[in-house]
Coordinates of C-alpha atoms and ligand atoms in Angstrom, one line a residue:
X1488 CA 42.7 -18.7 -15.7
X1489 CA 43.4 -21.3 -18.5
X1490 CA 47.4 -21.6 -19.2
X1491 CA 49.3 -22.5 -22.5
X1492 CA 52.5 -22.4 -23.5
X1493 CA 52.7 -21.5 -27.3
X1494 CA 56.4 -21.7 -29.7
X1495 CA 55.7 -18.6 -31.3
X1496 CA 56.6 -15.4 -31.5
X1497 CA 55.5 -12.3 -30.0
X1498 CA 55.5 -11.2 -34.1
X1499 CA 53.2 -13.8 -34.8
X1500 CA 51.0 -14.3 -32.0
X1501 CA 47.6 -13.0 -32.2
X1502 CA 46.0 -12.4 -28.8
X1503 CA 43.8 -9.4 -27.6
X1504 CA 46.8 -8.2 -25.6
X1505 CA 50.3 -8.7 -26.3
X1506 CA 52.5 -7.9 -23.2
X1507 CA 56.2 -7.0 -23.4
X1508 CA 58.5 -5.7 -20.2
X1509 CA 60.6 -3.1 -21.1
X1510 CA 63.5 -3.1 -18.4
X1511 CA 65.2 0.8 -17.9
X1512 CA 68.4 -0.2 -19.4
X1513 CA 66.4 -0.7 -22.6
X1514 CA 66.3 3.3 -23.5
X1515 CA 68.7 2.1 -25.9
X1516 CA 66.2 -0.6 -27.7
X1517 CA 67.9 -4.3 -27.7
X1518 CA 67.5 -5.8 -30.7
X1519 CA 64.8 -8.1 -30.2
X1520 CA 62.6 -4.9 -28.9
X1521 CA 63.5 -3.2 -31.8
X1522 CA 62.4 -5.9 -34.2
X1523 CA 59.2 -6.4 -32.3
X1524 CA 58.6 -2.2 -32.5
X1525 CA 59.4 -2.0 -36.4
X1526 CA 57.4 -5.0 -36.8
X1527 CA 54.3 -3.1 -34.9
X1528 CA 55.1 0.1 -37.0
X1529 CA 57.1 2.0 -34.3
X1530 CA 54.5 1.9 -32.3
X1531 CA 56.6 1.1 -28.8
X1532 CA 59.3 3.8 -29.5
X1533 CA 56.1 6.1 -30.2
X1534 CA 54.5 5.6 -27.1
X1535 CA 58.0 6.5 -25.4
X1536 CA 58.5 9.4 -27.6
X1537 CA 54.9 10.9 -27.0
X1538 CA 55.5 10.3 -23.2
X1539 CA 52.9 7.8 -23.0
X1540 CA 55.1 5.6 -21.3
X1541 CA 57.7 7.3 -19.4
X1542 CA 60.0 4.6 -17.9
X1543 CA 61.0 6.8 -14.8
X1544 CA 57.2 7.3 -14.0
X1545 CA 54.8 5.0 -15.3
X1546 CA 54.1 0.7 -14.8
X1547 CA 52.2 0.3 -17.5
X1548 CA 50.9 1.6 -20.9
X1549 CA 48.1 -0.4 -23.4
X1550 CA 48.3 1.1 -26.5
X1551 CA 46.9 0.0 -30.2
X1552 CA 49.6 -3.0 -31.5
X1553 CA 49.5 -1.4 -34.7
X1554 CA 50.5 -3.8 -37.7
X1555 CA 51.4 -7.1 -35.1
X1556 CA 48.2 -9.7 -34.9
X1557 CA 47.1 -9.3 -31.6
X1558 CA 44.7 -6.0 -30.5
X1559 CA 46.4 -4.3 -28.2
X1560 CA 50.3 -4.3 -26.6
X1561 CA 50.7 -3.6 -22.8
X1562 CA 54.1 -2.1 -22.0
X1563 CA 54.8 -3.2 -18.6
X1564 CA 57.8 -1.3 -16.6
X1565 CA 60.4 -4.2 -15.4
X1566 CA 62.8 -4.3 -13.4
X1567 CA 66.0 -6.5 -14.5
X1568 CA 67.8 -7.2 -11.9
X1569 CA 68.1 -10.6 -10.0
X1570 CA 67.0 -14.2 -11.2
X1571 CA 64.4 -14.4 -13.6
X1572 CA 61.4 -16.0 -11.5
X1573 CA 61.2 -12.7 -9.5
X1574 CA 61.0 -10.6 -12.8
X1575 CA 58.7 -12.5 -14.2
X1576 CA 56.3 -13.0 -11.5
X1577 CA 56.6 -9.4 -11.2
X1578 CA 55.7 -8.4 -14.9
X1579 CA 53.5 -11.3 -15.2
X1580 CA 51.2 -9.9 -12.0
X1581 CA 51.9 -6.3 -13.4
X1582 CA 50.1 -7.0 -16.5
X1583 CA 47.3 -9.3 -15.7
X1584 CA 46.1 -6.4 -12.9
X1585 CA 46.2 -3.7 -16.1
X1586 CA 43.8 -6.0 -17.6
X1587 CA 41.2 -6.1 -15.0
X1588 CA 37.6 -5.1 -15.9
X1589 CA 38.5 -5.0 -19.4
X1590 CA 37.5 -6.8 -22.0
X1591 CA 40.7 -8.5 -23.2
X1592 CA 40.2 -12.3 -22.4
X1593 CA 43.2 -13.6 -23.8
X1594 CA 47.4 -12.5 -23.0
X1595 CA 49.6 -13.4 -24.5
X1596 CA 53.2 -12.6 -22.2
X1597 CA 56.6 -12.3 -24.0
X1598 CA 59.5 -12.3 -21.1
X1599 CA 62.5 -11.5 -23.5
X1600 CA 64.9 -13.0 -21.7
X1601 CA 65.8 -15.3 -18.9
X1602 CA 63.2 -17.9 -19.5
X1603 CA 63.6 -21.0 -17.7
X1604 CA 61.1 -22.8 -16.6
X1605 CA 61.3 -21.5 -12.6
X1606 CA 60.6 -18.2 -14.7
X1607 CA 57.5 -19.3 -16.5
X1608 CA 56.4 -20.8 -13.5
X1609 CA 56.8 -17.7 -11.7
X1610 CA 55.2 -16.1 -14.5
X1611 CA 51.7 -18.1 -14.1
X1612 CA 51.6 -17.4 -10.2
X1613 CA 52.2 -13.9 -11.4
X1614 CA 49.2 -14.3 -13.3
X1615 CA 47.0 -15.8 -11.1
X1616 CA 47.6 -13.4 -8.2
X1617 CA 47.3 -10.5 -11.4
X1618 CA 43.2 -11.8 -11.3
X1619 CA 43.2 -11.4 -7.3
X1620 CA 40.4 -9.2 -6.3
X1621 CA 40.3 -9.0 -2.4
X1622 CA 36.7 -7.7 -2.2
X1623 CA 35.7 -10.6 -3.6
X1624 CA 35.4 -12.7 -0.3
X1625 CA 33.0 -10.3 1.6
X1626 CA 32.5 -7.5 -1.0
X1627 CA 28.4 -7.2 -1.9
X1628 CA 27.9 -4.2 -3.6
X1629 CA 30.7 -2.5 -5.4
X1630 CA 31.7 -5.4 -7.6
X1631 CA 29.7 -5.2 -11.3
X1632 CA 30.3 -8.3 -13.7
X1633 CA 31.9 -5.9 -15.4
X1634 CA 34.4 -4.8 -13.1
X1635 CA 35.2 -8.6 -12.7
X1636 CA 36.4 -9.2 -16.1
X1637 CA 40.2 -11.2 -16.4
X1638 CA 42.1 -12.3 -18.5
X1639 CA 40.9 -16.0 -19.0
X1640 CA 43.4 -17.7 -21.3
X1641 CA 47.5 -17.0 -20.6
X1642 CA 48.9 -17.6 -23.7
X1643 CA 53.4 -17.9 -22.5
X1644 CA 55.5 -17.1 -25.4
X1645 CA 58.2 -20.0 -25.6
X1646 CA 56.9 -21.6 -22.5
X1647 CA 57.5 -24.9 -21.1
X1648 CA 55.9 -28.2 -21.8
X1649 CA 52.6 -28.5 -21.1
X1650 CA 53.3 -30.6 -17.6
X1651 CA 55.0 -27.9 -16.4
X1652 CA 52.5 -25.6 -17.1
X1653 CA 50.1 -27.7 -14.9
X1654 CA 52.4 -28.3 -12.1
X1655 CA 52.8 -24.1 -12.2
X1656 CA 48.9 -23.4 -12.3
X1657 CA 48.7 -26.1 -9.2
X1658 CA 51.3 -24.1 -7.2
X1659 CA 49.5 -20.9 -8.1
X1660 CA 46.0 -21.6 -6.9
X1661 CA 47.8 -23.2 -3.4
X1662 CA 49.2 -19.8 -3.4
X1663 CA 45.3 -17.6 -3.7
X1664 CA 44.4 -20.3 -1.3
X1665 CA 46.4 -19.3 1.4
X1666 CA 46.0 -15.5 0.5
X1667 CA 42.6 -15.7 0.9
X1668 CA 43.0 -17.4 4.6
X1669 CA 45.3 -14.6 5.6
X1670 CA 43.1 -12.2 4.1
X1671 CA 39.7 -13.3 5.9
X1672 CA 38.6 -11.4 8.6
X1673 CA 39.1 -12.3 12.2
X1674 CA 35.3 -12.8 13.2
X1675 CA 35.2 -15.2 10.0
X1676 CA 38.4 -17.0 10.8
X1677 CA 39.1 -17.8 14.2
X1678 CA 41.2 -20.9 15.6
X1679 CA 38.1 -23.8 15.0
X1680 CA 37.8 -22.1 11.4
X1681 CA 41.3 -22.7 10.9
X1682 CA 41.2 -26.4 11.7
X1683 CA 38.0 -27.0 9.6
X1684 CA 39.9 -25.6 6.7
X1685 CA 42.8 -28.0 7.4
X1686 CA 40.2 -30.6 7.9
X1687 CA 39.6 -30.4 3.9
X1688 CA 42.6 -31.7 3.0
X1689 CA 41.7 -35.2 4.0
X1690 CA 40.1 -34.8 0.6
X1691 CA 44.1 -34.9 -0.6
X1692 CA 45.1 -37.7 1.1
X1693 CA 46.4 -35.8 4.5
X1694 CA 46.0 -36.7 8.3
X1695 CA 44.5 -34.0 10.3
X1696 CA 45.3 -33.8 13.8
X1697 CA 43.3 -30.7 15.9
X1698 CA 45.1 -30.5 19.7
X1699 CA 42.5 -28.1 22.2
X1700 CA 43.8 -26.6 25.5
X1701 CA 42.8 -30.0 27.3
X1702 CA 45.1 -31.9 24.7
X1703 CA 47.7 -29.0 24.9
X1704 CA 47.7 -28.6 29.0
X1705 CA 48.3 -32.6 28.9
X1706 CA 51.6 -32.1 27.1
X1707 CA 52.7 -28.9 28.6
X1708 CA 52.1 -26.4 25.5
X1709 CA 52.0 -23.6 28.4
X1710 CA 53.2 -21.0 26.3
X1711 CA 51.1 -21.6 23.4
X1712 CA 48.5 -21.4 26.3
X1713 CA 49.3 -19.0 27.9
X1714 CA 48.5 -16.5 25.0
X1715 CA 45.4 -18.0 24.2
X1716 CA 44.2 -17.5 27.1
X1717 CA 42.5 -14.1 27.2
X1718 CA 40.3 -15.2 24.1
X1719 CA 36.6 -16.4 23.9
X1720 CA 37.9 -18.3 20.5
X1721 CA 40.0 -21.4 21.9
X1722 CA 43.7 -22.0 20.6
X1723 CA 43.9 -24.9 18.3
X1724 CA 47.2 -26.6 17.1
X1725 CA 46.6 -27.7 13.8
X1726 CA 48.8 -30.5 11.9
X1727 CA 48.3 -31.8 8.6
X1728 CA 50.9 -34.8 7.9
X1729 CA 50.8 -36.0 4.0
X1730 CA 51.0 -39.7 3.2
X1731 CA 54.8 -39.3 2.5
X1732 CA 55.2 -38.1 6.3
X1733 CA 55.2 -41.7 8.0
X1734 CA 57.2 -43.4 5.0
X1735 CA 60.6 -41.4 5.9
X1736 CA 61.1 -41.8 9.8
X1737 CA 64.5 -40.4 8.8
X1738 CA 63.7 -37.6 7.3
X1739 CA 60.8 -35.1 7.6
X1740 CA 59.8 -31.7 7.1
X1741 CA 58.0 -29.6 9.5
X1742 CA 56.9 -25.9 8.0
X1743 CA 55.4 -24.4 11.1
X1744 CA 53.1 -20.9 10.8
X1745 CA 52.3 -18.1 13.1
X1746 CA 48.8 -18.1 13.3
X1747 CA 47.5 -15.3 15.3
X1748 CA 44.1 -14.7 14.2
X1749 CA 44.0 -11.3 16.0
X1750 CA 47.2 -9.8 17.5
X1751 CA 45.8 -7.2 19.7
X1752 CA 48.9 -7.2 21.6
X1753 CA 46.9 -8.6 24.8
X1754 CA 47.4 -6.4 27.7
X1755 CA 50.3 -4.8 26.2
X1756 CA 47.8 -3.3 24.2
X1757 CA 48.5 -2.4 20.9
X1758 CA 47.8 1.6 19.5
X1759 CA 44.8 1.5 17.8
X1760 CA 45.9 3.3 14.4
X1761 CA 46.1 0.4 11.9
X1762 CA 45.5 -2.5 14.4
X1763 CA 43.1 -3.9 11.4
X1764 CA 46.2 -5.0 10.3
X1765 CA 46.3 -7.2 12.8
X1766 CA 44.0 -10.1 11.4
X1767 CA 46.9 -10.9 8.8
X1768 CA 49.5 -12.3 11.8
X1769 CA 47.8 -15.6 10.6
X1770 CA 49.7 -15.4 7.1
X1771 CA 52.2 -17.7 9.0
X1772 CA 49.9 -20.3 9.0
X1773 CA 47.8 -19.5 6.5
X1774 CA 51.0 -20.1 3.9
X1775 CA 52.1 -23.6 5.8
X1776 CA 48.3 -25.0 5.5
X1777 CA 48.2 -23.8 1.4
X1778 CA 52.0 -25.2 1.2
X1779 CA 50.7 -28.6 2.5
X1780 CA 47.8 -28.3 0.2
X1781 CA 49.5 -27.7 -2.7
X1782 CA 52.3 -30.7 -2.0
X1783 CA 49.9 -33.1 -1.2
X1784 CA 48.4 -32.4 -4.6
X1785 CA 51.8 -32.3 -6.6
X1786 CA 53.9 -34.8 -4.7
X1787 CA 52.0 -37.0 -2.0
X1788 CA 54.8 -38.8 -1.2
X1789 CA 57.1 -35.9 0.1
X1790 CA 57.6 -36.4 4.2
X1791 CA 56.2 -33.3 5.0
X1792 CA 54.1 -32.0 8.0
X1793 CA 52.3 -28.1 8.3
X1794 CA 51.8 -27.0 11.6
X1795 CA 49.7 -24.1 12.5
X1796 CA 49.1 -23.1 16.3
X1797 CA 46.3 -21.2 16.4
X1798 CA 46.0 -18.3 18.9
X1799 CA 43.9 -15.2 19.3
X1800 CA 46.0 -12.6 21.4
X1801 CA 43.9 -10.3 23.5
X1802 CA 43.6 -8.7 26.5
X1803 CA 40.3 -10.1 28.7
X1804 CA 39.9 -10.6 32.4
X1805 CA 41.6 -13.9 32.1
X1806 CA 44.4 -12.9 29.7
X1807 CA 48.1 -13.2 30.6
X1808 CA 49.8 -10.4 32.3
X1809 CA 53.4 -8.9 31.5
X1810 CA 55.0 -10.4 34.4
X1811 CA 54.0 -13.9 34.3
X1812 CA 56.0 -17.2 34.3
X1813 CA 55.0 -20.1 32.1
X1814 CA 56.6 -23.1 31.3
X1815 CA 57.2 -24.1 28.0
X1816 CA 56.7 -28.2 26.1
X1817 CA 60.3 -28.4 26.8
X1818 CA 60.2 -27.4 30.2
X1819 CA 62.2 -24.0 29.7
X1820 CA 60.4 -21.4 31.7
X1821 CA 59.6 -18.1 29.7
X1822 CA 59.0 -14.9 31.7
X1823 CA 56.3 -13.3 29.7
X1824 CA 57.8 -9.2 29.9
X1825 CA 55.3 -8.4 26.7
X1826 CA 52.1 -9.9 25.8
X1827 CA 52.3 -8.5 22.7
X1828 CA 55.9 -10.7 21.8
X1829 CA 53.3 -13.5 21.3
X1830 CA 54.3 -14.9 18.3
X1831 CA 57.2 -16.3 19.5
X1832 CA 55.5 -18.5 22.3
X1833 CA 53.3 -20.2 20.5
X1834 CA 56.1 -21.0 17.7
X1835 CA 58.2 -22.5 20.7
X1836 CA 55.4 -25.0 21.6
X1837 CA 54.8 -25.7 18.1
X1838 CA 58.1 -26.3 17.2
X1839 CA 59.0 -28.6 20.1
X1840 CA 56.0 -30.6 19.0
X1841 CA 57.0 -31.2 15.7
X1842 CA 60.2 -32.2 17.1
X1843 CA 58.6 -34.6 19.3
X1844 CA 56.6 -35.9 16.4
X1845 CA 59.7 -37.1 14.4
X1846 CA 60.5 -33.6 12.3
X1847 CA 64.4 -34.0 11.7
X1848 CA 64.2 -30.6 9.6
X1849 CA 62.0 -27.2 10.6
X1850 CA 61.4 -24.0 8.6
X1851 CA 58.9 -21.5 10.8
X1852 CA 56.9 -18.7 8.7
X1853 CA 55.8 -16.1 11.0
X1854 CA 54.6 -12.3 10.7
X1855 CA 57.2 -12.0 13.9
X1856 CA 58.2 -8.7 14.3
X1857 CA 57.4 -4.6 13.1
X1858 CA 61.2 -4.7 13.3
X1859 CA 61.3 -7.0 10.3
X1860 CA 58.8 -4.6 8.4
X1861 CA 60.8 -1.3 9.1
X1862 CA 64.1 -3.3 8.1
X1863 CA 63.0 -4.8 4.5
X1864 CA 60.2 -3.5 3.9
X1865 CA 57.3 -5.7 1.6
X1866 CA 59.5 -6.7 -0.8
X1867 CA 62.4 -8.8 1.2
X1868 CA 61.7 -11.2 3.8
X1869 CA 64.8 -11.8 6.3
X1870 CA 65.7 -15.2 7.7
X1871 CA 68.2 -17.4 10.4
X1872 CA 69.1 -20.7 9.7
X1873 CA 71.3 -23.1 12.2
X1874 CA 72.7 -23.9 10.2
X1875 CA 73.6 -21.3 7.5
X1876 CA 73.5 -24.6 4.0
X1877 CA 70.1 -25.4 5.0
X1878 CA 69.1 -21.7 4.7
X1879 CA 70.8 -21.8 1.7
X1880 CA 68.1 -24.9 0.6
X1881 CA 65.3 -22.3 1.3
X1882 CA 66.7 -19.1 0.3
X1883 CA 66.9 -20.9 -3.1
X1884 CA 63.5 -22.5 -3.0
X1885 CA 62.1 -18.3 -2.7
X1886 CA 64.6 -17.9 -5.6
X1887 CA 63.1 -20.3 -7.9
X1888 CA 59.9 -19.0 -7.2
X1889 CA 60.1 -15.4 -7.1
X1890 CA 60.1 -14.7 -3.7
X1891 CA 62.5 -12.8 -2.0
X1892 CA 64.7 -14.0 1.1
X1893 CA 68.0 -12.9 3.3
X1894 CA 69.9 -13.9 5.4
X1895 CA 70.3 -12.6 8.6
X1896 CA 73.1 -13.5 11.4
X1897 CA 71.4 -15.8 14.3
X1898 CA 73.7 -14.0 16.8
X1899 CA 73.5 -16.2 20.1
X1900 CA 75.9 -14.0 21.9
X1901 CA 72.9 -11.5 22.4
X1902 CA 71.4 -14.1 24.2
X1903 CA 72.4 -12.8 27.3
X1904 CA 70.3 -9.8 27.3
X1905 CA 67.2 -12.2 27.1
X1906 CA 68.0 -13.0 30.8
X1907 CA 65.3 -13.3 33.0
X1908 CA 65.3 -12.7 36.8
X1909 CA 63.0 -15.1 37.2
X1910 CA 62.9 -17.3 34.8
X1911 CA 65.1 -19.0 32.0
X1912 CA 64.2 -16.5 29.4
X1913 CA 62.7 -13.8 28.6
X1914 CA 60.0 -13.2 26.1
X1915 CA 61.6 -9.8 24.6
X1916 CA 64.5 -7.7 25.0
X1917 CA 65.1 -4.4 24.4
X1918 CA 64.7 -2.3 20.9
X1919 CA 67.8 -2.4 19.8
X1920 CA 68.8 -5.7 17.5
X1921 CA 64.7 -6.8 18.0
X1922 CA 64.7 -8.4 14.6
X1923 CA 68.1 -10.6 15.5
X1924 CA 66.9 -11.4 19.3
X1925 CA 63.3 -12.5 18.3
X1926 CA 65.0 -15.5 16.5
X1927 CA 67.3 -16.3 19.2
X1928 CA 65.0 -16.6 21.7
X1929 CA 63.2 -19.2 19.3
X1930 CA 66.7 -21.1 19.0
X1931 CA 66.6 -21.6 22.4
X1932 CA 63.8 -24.0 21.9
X1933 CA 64.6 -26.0 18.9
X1934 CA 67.4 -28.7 18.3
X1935 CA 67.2 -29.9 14.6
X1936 CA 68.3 -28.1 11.7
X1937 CA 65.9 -25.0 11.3
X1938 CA 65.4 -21.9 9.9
X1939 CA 62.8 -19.0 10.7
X1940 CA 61.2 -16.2 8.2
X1941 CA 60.1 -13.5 9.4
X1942 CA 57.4 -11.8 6.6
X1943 CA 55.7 -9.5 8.8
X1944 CA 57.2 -7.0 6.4
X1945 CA 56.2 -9.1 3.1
X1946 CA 52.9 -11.0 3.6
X1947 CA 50.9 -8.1 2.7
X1948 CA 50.9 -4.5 1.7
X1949 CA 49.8 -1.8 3.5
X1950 CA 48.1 0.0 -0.4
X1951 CA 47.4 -0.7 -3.6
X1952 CA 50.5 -1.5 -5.9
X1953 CA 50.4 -1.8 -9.6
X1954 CA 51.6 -5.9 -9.0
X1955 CA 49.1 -6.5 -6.2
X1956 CA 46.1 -4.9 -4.7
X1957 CA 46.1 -4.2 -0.8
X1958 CA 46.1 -6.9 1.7
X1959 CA 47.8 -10.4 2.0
X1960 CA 49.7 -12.2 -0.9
X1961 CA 50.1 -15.4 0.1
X1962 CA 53.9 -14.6 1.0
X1963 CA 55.9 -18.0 1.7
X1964 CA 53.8 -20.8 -0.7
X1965 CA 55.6 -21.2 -3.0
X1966 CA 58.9 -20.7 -1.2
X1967 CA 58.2 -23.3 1.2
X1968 CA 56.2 -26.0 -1.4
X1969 CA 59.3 -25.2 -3.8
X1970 CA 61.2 -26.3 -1.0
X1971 CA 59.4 -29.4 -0.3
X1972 CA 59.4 -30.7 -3.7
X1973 CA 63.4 -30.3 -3.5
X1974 CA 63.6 -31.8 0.0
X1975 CA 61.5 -34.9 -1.2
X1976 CA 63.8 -35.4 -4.1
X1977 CA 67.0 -35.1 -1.7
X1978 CA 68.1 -31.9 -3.1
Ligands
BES2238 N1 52.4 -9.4 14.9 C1 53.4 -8.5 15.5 C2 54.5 -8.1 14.5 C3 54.0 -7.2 13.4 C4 54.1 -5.8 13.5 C5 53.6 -7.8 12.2 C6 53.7 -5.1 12.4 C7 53.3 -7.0 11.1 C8 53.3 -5.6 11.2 C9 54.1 -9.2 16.7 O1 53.3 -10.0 17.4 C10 54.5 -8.1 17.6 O2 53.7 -7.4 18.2 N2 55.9 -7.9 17.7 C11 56.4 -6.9 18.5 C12 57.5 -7.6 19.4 C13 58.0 -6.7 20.5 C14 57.0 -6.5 21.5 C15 59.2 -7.4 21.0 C16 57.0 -5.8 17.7 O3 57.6 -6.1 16.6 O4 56.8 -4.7 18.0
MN2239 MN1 52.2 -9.0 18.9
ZN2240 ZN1 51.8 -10.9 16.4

């Protein structure tokens, strides 16, 4: 999708679709949408009126644009609250999906209000995941050139210099990068797959280290192991360092992703309704990979590092049993109660790792818990930070960018009910405070300033919405390459 941002306005503009959010506090028209409606010949407030577009019940609405220049106007249902990136991201996706398969090739998107340039950034990722057809990495038959149609040219209404615009469309291509990782299937991409994707971005400049069990075992990576184990497909840990990485031995970024290719639950079997599902608890480190993509290309110089252990969880004749005692890089020892709270050892391993490897800062992205999911649901992701400002640095990087973050409290004093009889910890406690207790086991293990987000509710949705078809999003990109470009520039 070609971008441009164009000083005109949405009464002048001549595009084959013209699309406006209307927000529901707008039932009394603002003046700028009533200018826009007289201007067309009434023909918003007649849509409305003939119940074509029923706020309370309907996303969308393309109707003839009457006397404006462009074809056609596309209504799009907004919501207004919050910072504008997330609105516009929204609308932005919103429209674009309307348009698929239909023969309008150019958009031209009017925000209203609350355009900064975060927002038409948002806007353009919006529009790029808007295009996003998931059968299009396997599908063979259903797909007709027809049905493929997009909208080709973005034309943003007041937008931001053109640089801007490119830096956007950059950040918005890392992001369907690392949606379509998460969203390949787990016979396609095991742990070796995963590492020859990373392997591509030497093309950007990157180094790209691949650790196997033999290089793990050497340094102690037992828990990371441990849950590898049962699987034909060897664990891999994966780190991609970009040029900036070795130039600031005082500071450096590690973004560290859960990437369970296939989350079976291992011998703590998992129910079989919906354990398809499963092949997304790589979107971890399918997000950190695309993050370190998409920096390397905007900002080379930023002292960042992606690392993505690689695992598949399942149950075999050699797989780890509930019960066992491994020990962990940093020589804690982990009493495994649940095979199926994997997540969480192979983040400990990686995390020490990149400790070891110089990270003086670490933000984890990890599909951790159900618990997460039945909390927040797909739109919020919750988070811990230790401590609380450097959360703050993140929760405003998924700000800017239109994702959505919260903070959650990193209670320590339930760490007591992680005792183990056997061991120093245990992998998993009991029901109650899951979501809370899955992060302080993992604080157990790190020592620099760190937060962990848990999007196992948000990486990708369980049916078709009007914003985004089923399946991964590429939930965490641009939170976490936002957050590198701030963290390079000292913010
Ligand atoms: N990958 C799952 C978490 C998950 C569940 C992600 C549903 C997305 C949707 C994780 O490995 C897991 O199984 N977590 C367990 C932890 C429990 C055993 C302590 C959970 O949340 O049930
Ligand atoms: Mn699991
Ligand atoms: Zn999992």
């Amino acid at each position: 999708m070609r971008v441009r941002a164009a000083a005109l306005s949405p009464m002048a503009v001549s595009a084959d679709v013209l699309a406006v959010p209307i927000y529901r506090e707008d039932r009394e028209f603002p003046a700028d949408l009533a200018d826009l409606d007289a201007t067309s010949g009434g023909v918003i407030s007649g849509a409305i009126d003939w119940g074509e577009f029923n706020l309370l019940e309907h996303y969308t609405a393309l109707v003839d644009a009457g006397s404006l220049p462009s074809q056609k106007l596309l209504l799009v249902n907004g919501v207004r609250r919050g910072r504008g990136a997330w609105r516009a991201r929204r609308i932005a996706s919103t429209a674009v999906r309307r348009l698929q398969g239909r023969g309008a090739t150019t958009l031209a998107l009017w925000l209203r209000d609350g355009e900064d340039e975060d927002a038409f950034a948002a806007a353009i990722v919006g529009a790029q995941q808007g295009t996003y057809r998931p059968t299009s990495i396997y599908g063979r038959v259903r797909d007709t050139e027809a049905m493929k149609r997009s909208v080709e040219e973005l034309i943003l209404l007041g937008g931001p210099s053109q640089e801007a615009v490119d830096r956007a469309v950059l950040l918005a291509e890392g992001v369907e990068f690392g949606r379509t990782l998460a969203n390949r299937a787990s016979n396609d991409l095991f742990p070796e797959r995963m590492a020859d994707v990373a392997r591509q971005l030497e093309a950007d400049g990157c180094t790209v280290e691949v650790l196997g069990p033999p290089e793990m075992a050497a340094l102690g990576m037992n828990a990371l192991l441990g849950v590898g184990q049962g699987a034909e497909h060897e664990p891999r840990l994966i780190a991609v360092k970009l040029p900036g990485w070795d130039k600031r031995p005082d500071r450096r970024l590690a973004i560290v992703g859960k990437g369970v290719c296939f989350d079976s639950g291992g011998i703590s079997l998992k129910p079989p309704e919906r354990m398809e599902e499963m092949k997304h608890d790589k979107s971890g480190a399918a997000a950190v990979i695309a993050a370190a993509r998409t920096v390397a290309r905007l900002a080379p110089d930023t002292p960042l590092m992606a690392v993505a252990p690689m695992v598949e969880n399942m149950p075999g004749a050699n797989a780890q049993r509930p019960g066992d005692v491994v020990k962990a890089m940093n020589g804690k020892t982990v009493e495994v109660v649940n095979t199926d709270a994997e997540g969480r050892l192979i983040l400990i391993d990686a995390l020490h790792w990149a400790e070891r490897e110089g990270a003086t800062h670490l933000v984890d992205v990890a599909t951790l818990t159900g618990a997460a999911s039945v909390a927040f649901g797909e739109l919020i992701s919750p988070y811990f930070a230790k401590p609380r400002e450097w959360g703050t640095a993140v929760q405003a990087a998924g700000d800017a960018t239109g994702e959505w973050l919260w903070e959650m409290p990193l209670a320590t004093e339930y760490r007591t009910s992680l005792d183990s009889a056997h061991a120093d910890i245990v992998n998993s406690g009991s029901r109650e405070g899951a979501l809370i207790k899955s992060a302080v086991f993992i604080n157990d293990f790190v020592t620099v300033p760190w937060v962990h987000m848990d999007i196992a509710g948000t990486a990708y949705l369980l049916s078709d919405r009007s914003w985004n078809p089923k399946g991964a999003l590429g939930t965490g990109v641009s939170t976490l390459t936002r957050l590198s470009l701030d963290y390079a520039a000292g913010r």
